[in-house]
Tab-separated table of C-alpha atoms and ligand atoms in Angstrom:
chain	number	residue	atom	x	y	z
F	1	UNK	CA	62.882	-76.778	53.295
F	2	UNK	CA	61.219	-74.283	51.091
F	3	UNK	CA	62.185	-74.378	47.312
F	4	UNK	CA	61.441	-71.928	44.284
F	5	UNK	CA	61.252	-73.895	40.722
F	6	UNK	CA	61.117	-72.267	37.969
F	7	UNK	CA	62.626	-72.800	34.317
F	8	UNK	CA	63.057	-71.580	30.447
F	9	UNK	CA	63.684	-67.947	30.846
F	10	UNK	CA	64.791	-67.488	27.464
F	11	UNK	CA	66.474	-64.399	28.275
F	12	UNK	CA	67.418	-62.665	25.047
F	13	UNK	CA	64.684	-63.654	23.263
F	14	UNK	CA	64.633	-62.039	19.893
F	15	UNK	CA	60.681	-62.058	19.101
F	16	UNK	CA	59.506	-61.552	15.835
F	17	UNK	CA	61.724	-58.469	16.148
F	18	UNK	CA	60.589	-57.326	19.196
F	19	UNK	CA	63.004	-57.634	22.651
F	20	UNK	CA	62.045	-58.910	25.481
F	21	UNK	CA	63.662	-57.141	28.286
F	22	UNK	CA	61.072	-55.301	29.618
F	23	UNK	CA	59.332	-58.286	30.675
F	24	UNK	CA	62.023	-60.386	31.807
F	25	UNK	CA	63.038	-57.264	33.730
F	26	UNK	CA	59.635	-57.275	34.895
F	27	UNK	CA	59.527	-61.273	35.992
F	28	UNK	CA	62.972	-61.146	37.692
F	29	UNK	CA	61.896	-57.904	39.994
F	30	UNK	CA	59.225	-59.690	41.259
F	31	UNK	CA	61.055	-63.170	41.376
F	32	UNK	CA	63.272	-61.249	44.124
F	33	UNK	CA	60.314	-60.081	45.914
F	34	UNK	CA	58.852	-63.561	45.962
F	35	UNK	CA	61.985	-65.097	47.137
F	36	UNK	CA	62.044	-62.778	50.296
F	37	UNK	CA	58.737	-62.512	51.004
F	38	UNK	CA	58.138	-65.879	51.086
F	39	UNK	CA	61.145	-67.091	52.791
F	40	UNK	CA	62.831	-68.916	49.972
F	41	UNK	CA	65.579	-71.255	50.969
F	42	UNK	CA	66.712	-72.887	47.656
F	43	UNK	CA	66.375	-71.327	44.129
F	44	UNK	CA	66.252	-74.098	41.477
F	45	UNK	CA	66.732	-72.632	37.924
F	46	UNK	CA	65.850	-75.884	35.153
F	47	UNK	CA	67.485	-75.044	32.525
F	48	UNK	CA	67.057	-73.022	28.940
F	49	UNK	CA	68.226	-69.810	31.041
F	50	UNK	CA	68.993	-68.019	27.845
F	51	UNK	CA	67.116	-68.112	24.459
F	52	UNK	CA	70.334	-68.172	22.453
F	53	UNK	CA	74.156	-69.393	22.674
F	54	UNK	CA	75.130	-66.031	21.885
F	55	UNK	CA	72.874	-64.199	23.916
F	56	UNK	CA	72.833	-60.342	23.740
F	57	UNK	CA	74.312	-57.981	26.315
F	58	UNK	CA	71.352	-56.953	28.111
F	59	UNK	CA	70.370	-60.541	28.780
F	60	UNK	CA	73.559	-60.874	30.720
F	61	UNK	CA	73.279	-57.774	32.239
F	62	UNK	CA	70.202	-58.968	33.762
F	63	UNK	CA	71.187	-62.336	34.575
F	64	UNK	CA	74.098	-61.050	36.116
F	65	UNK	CA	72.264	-58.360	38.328
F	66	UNK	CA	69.760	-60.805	39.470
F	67	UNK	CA	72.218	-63.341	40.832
F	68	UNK	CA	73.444	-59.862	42.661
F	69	UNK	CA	70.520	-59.030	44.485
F	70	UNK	CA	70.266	-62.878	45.600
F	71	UNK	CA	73.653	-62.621	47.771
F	72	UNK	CA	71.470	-60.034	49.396
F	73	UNK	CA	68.570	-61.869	50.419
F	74	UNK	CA	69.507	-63.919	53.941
F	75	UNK	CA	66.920	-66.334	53.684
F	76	UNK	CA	68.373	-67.697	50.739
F	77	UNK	CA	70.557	-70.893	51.115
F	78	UNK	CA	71.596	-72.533	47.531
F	79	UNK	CA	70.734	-71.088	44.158
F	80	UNK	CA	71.140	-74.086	41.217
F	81	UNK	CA	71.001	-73.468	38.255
F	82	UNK	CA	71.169	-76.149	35.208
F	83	UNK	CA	72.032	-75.453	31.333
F	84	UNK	CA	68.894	-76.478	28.836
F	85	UNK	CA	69.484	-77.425	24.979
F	86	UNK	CA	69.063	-73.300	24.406
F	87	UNK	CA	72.317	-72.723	26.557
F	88	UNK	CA	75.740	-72.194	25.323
F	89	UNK	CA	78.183	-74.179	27.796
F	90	UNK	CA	80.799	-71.723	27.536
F	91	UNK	CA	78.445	-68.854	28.131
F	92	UNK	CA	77.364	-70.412	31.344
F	93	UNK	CA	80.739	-72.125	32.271
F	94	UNK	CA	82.699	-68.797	33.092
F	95	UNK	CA	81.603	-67.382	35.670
F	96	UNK	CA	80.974	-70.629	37.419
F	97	UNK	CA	83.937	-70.204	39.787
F	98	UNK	CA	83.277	-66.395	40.640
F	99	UNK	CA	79.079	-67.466	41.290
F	100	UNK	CA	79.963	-70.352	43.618
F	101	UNK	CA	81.350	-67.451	45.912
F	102	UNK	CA	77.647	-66.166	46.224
F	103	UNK	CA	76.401	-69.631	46.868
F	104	UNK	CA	75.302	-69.956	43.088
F	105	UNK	CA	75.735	-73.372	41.704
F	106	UNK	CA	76.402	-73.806	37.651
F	107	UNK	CA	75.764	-76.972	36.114
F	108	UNK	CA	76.473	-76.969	32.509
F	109	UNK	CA	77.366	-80.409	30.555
F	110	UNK	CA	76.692	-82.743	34.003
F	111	UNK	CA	79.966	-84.700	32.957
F	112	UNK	CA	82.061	-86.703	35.221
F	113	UNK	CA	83.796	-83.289	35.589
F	114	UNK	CA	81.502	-81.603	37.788
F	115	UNK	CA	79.744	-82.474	40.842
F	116	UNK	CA	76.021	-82.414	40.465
F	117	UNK	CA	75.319	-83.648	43.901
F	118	UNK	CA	74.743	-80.708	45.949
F	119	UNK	CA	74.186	-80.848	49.598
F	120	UNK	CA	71.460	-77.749	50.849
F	121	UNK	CA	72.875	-77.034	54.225
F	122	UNK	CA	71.756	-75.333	57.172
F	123	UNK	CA	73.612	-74.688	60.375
F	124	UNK	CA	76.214	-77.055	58.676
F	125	UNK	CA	73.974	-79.984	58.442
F	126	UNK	CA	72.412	-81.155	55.570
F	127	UNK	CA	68.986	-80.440	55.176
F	128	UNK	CA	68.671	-81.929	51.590
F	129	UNK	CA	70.614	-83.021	48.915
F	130	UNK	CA	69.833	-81.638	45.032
F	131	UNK	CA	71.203	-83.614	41.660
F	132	UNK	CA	71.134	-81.219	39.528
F	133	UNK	CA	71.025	-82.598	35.815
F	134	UNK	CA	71.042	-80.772	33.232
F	135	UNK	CA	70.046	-81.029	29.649
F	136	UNK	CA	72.402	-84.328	29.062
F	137	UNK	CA	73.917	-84.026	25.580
F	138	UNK	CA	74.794	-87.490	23.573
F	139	UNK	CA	78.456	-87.031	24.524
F	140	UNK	CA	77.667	-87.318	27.987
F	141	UNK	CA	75.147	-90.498	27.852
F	142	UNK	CA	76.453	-92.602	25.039
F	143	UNK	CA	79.154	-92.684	22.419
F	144	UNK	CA	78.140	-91.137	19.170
F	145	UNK	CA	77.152	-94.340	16.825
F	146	UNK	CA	76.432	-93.246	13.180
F	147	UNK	CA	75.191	-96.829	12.549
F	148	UNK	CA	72.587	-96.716	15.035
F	149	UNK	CA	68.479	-95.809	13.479
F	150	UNK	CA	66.432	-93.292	14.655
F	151	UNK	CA	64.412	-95.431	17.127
F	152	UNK	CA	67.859	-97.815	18.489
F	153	UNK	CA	69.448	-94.057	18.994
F	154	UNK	CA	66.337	-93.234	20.986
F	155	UNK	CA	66.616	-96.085	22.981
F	156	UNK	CA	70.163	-95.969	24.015
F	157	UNK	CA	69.523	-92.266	24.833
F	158	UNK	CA	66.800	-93.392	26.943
F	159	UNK	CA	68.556	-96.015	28.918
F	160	UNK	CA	71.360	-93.664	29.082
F	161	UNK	CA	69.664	-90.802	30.672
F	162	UNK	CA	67.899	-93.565	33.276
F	163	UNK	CA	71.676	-94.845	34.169
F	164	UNK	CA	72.428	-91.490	34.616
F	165	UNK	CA	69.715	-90.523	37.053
F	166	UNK	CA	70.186	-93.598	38.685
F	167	UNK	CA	73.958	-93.198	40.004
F	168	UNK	CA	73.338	-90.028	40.699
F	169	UNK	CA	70.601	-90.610	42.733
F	170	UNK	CA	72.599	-93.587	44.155
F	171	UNK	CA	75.444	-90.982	45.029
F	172	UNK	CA	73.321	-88.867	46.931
F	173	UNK	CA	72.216	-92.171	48.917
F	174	UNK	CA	75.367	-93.303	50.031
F	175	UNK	CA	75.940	-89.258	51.195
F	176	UNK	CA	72.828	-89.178	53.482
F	177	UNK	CA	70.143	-91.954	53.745
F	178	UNK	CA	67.254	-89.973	55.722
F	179	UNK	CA	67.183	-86.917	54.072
F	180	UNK	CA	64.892	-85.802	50.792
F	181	UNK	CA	66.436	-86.097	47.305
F	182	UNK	CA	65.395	-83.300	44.663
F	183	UNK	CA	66.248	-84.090	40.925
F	184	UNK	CA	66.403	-81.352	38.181
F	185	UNK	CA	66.004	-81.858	34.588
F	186	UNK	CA	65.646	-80.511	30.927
F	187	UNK	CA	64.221	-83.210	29.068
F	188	UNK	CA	60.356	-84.301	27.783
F	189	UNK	CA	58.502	-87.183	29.682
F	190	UNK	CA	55.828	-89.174	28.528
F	191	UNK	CA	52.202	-87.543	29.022
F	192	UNK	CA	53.487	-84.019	29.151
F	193	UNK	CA	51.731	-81.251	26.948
F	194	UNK	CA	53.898	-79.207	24.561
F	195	UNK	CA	53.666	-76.174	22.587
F	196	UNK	CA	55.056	-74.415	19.246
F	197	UNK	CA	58.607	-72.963	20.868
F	198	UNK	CA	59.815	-75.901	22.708
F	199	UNK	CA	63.087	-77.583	20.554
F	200	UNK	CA	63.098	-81.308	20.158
F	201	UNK	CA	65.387	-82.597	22.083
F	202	UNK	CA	66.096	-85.067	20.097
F	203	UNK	CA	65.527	-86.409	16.368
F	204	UNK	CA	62.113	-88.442	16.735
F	205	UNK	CA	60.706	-86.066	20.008
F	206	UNK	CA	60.048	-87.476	23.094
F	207	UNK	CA	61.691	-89.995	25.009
F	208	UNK	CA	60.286	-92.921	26.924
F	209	UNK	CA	61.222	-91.412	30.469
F	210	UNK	CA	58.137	-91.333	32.338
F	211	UNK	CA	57.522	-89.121	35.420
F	212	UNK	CA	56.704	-92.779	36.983
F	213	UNK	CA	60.153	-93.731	36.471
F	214	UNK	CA	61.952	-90.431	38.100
F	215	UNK	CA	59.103	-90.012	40.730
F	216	UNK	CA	59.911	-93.208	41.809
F	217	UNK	CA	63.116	-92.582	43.066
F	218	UNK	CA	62.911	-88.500	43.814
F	219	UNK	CA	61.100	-86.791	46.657
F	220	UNK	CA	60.420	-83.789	44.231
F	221	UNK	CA	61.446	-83.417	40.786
F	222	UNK	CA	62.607	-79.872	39.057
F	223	UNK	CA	62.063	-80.380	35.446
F	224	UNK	CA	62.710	-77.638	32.523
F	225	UNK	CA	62.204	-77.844	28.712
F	226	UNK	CA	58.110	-77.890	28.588
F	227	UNK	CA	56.862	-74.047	28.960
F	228	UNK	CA	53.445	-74.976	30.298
F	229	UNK	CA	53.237	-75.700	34.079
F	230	UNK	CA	52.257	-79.015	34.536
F	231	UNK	CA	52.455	-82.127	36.858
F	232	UNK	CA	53.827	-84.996	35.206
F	233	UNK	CA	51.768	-88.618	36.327
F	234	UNK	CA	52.246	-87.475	40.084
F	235	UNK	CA	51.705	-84.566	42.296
F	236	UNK	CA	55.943	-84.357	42.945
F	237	UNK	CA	57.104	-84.591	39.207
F	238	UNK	CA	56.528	-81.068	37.666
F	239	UNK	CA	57.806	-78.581	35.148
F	240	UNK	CA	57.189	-74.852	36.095
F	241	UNK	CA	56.826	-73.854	32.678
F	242	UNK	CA	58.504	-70.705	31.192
F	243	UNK	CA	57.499	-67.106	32.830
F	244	UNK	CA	56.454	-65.306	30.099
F	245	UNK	CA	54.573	-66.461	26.904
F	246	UNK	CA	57.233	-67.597	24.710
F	247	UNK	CA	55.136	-67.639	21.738
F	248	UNK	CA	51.594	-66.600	20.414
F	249	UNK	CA	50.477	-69.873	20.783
F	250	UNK	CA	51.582	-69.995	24.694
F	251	UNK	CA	49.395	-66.846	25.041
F	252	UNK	CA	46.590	-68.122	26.427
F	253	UNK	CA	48.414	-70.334	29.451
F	254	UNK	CA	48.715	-68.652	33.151
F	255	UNK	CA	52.444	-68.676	33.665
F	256	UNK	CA	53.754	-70.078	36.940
F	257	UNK	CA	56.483	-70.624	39.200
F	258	UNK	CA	56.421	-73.748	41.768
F	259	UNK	CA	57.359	-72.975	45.660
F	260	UNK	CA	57.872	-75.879	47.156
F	261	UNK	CA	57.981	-77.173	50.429
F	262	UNK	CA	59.721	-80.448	51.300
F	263	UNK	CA	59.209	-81.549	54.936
F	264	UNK	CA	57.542	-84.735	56.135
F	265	UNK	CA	55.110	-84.403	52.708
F	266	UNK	CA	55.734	-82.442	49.503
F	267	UNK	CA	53.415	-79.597	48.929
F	268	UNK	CA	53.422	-77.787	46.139
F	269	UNK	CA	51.764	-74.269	45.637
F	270	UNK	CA	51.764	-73.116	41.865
F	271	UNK	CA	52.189	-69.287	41.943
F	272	UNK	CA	50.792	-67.055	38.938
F	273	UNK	CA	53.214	-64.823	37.582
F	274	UNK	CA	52.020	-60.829	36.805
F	275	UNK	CA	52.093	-60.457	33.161
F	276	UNK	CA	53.370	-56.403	32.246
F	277	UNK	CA	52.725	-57.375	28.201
F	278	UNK	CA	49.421	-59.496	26.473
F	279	UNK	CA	50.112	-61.193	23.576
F	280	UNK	CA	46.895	-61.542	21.764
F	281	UNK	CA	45.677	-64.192	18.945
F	282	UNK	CA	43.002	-62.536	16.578
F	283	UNK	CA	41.165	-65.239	14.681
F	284	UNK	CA	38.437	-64.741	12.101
F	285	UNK	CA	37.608	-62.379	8.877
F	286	UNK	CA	38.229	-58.864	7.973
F	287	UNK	CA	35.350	-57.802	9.992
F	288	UNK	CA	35.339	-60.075	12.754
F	289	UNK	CA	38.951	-58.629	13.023
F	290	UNK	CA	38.741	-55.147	13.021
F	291	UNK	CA	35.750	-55.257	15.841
F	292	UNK	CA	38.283	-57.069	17.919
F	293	UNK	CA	40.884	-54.511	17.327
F	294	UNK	CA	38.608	-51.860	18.854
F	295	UNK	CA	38.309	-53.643	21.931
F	296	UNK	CA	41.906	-54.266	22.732
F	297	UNK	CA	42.468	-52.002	25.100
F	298	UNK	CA	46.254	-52.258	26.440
F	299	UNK	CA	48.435	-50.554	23.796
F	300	UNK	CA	51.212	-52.271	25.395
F	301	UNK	CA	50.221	-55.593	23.659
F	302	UNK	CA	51.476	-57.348	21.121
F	303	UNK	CA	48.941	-59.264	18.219
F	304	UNK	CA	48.964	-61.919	16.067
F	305	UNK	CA	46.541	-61.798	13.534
F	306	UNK	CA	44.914	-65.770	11.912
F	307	UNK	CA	42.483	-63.792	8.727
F	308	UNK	CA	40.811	-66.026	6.882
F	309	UNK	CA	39.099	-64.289	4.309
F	310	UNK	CA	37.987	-64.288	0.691
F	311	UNK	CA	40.015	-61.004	-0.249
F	312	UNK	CA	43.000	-61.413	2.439
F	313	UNK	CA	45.597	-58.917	0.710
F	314	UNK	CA	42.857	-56.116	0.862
F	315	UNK	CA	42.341	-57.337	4.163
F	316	UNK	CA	45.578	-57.519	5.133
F	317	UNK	CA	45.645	-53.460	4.299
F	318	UNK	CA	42.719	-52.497	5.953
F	319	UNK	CA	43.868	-54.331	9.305
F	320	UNK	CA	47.547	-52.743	9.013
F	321	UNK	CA	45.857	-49.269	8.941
F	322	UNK	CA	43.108	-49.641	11.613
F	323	UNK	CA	45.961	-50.886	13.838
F	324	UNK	CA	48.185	-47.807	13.258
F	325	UNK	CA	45.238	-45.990	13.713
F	326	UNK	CA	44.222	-47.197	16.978
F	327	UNK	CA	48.018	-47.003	17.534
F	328	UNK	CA	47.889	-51.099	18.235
F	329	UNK	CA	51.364	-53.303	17.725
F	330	UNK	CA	50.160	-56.296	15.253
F	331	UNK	CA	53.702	-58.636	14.707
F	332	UNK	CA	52.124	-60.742	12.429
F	333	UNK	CA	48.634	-61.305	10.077
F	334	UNK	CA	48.819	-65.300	9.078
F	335	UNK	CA	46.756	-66.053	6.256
F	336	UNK	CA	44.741	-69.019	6.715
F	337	UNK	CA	42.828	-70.348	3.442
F	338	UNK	CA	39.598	-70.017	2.676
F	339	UNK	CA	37.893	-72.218	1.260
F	340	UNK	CA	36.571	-69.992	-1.839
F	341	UNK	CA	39.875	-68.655	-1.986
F	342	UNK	CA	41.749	-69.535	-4.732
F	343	UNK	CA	44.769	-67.461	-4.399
F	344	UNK	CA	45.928	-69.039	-1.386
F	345	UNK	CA	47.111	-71.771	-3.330
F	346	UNK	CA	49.421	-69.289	-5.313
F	347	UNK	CA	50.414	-67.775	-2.278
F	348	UNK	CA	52.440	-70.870	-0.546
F	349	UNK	CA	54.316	-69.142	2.329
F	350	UNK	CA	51.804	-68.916	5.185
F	351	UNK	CA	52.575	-65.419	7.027
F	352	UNK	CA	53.787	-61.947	4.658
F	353	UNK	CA	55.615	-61.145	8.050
F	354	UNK	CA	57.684	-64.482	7.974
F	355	UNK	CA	59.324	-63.418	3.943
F	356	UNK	CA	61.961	-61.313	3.399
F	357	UNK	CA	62.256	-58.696	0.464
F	358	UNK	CA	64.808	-61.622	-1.147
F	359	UNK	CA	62.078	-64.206	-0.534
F	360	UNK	CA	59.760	-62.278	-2.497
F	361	UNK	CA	62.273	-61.547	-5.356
F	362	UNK	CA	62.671	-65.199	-5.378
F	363	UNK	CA	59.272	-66.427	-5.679
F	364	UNK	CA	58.198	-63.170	-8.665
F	365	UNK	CA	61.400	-64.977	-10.543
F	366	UNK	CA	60.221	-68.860	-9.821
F	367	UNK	CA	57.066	-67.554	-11.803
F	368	UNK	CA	59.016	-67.140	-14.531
F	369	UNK	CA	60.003	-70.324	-15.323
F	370	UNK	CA	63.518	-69.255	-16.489
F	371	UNK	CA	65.390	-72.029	-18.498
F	372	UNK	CA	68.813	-70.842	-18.302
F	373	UNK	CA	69.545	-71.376	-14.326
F	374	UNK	CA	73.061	-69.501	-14.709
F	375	UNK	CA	70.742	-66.442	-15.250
F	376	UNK	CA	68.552	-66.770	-12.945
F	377	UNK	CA	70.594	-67.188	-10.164
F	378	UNK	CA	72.769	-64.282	-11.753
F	379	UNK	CA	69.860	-62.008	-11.204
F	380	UNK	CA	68.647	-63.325	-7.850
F	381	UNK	CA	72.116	-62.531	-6.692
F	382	UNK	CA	71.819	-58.922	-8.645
F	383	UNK	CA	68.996	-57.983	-6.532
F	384	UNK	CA	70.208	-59.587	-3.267
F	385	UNK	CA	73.100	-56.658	-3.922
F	386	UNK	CA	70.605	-53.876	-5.073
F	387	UNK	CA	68.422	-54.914	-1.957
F	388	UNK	CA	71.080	-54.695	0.504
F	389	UNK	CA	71.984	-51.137	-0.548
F	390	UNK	CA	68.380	-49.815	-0.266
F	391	UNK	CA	67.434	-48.990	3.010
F	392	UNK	CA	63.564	-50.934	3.038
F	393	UNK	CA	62.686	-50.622	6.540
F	394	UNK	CA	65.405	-52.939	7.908
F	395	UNK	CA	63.451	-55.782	6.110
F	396	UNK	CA	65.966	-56.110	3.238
F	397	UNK	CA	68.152	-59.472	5.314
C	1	MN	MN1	64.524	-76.285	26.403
């Protein structure tokens, strides 16, 4: 049995502005290719498919014409795919009926409603037997309980999600004893690394369900939620990580998908997957900065810009028009503090690129120190008006 893992898409992603369809065009071309040229017999898909509940049109344009081109592929047996936190139920729920048709399994709340216990077949006997959980939301674990603190909440959730596992790893038992049992999943476990774009899953972060614990019981594990490939405590408990850099701060991790082959062993090959956009983390000074915009050579990519420097608005100026010059995309310069820099205490947001014109407006009038608060919300909300009339490069939300 030969299975693909892979998870956190984020199709739709709205980055800094910028949309991401090229490269998740990109990623799900050569997904197909991998699928057929390595004989792919189950597709496992672990959650956060889309970046947003409402995602944009193109997103399910492409979602839609991938699950297409899978019908075509005869290798392929079972494609599963579970909803993450970033998935809107409804969004994935509708077309469940139609997709089952093409051998495409949705699993959206994992409630006593749907079956998550998915036999793989082949030449009508089963082969292997998938429980695909999804990102479990309180209502399916526990009852709400507003009394409850952060860290009693955390450990009902935890015991719930264990139950959970548990009979549904029990269910697939009493179906067949002798054949392997593959778990998905869109949660944290203990000992796995995180970066900047992952959502807590809960309040209070990660939850006390170690990889031992679902290891234990699974012959391979499927997880989602975590965008850096990784084994979890052993070799058959693994996330796949996103595709694609999800933020600047995934930049410098190799993204991967997991093929996986289930037989008398588990092996598990971690394949790289081609990047068609860089995103690039500048750190350092004016100086230090500009050298390193020469040497970017890929126009395609996209830069984020750390400057610490003494004179960082000067700075700021001189990078903007070195980049335009060299015809380079820079999303955002962060201004770090130096430490002779004084300003930076003025200056409290962090990044120019993360304020609005209304921000700005707002902080000028804090400055002010207006006493009559009527006022000066009157003329915050005078210029919010003026602001929205003027056309300032789209920047006026
Ligand atoms: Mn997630």
């Amino acid at each position: 049995m030969r299975i693909l893992h892979t998870s956190d898409w984020h199709l739709g992603q709205n980055f800094m502005g910028k949309s991401r369809v090229e490269e998740h065009s990109t990623f799900l071309n050569w997904l197909l290719e991998i699928i057929k040229e390595q004989n792919i017999e189950v597709l496992l898909v672990s959650g956060d498919i889309f970046d947003t509940g409402t995602p944009p049109n193109y997103a399910l344009e492409l979602y839609y014409n991938f699950l297409k081109e899978l019908a075509n592929i005869k290798t392929l047996k079972n494609t599963i795919i579970t909803a993450g936190n970033h998935d809107s139920i409804s969004t994935l729920k509708a077309p469940k009926q139609l997709l089952e048709v093409l051998n495409v399994n949705v699993i959206t709340t994992g409630d006593e409603d749907e079956n998550i216990i998915i036999p793989i077949k082949q030449d009508e006997s089963v082969k292997a037997i998938v429980c695909a959980v999804p990102f479990l939301r309180d209502s399916v674990i526990r009852q709400a309980n507003s009394g409850q603190t952060i860290s009693e909440k955390e450990k009902v959730a935890n015991s719930g999600i264990k139950a959970y596992y548990e009979s549904a790893y029990k269910r697939a038992k009493e179906l067949n004893q002798n054949i392997p049992i593959v778990a998905m999943g869109h949660l944290t476990t203990v000992g796995s690394r995180t970066s900047e774009s992952e959502r807590d899953i809960y309040i209070g972060g990660t939850l006390d369900i170690g990889g031992d614990y679902l290891g234990g019981l699974f012959d391979y594990v499927a997880l989602g939620h975590l965008h850096i490939n990784q084994t979890v405590s052993s070799n058959h408990v693994r996330y796949s990580g996103s595709p694609i850099p999800l933020s600047f701060s995934e930049s410098k991790n190799t993204q991967k998908v997991n093929i996986v082959d289930i037989n008398d062993s588990v092996e598990v090959q971690e394949l790289e997957v081609p990047q068609m956009r860089k995103l690039i983390v500048i750190k350092g000074d004016s100086k230090t900065v500009q050298n390193e915009l020469k040497n970017i050579e890929d126009k395609t990519s996209w830069i984020e810009v750390h400057l610490k420097d003494d004179n960082p608005m000067f700075a700021n100026t001189e990078i903007r028009e070195l980049a335009t010059k060299l015809e380079l995309t820079i999303l955002a310069i962060k201004i770090e503090k130096s430490e002779k820099q004084i300003r930076a205490k003025e200056l409290k947001a962090i990044s120019l690129d993360e304020l609005s014109v209304n921000d700005v407006f707002a902080k000028r009038v804090e400055l002010e120190k207006i006493e009559d608060k009527e006022f000066e919300s009157e003329l915050i909300k005078n210029f919010k008006d003026v602001a929205s009339k003027v056309s300032l490069n789209g920047s006026a939300t």
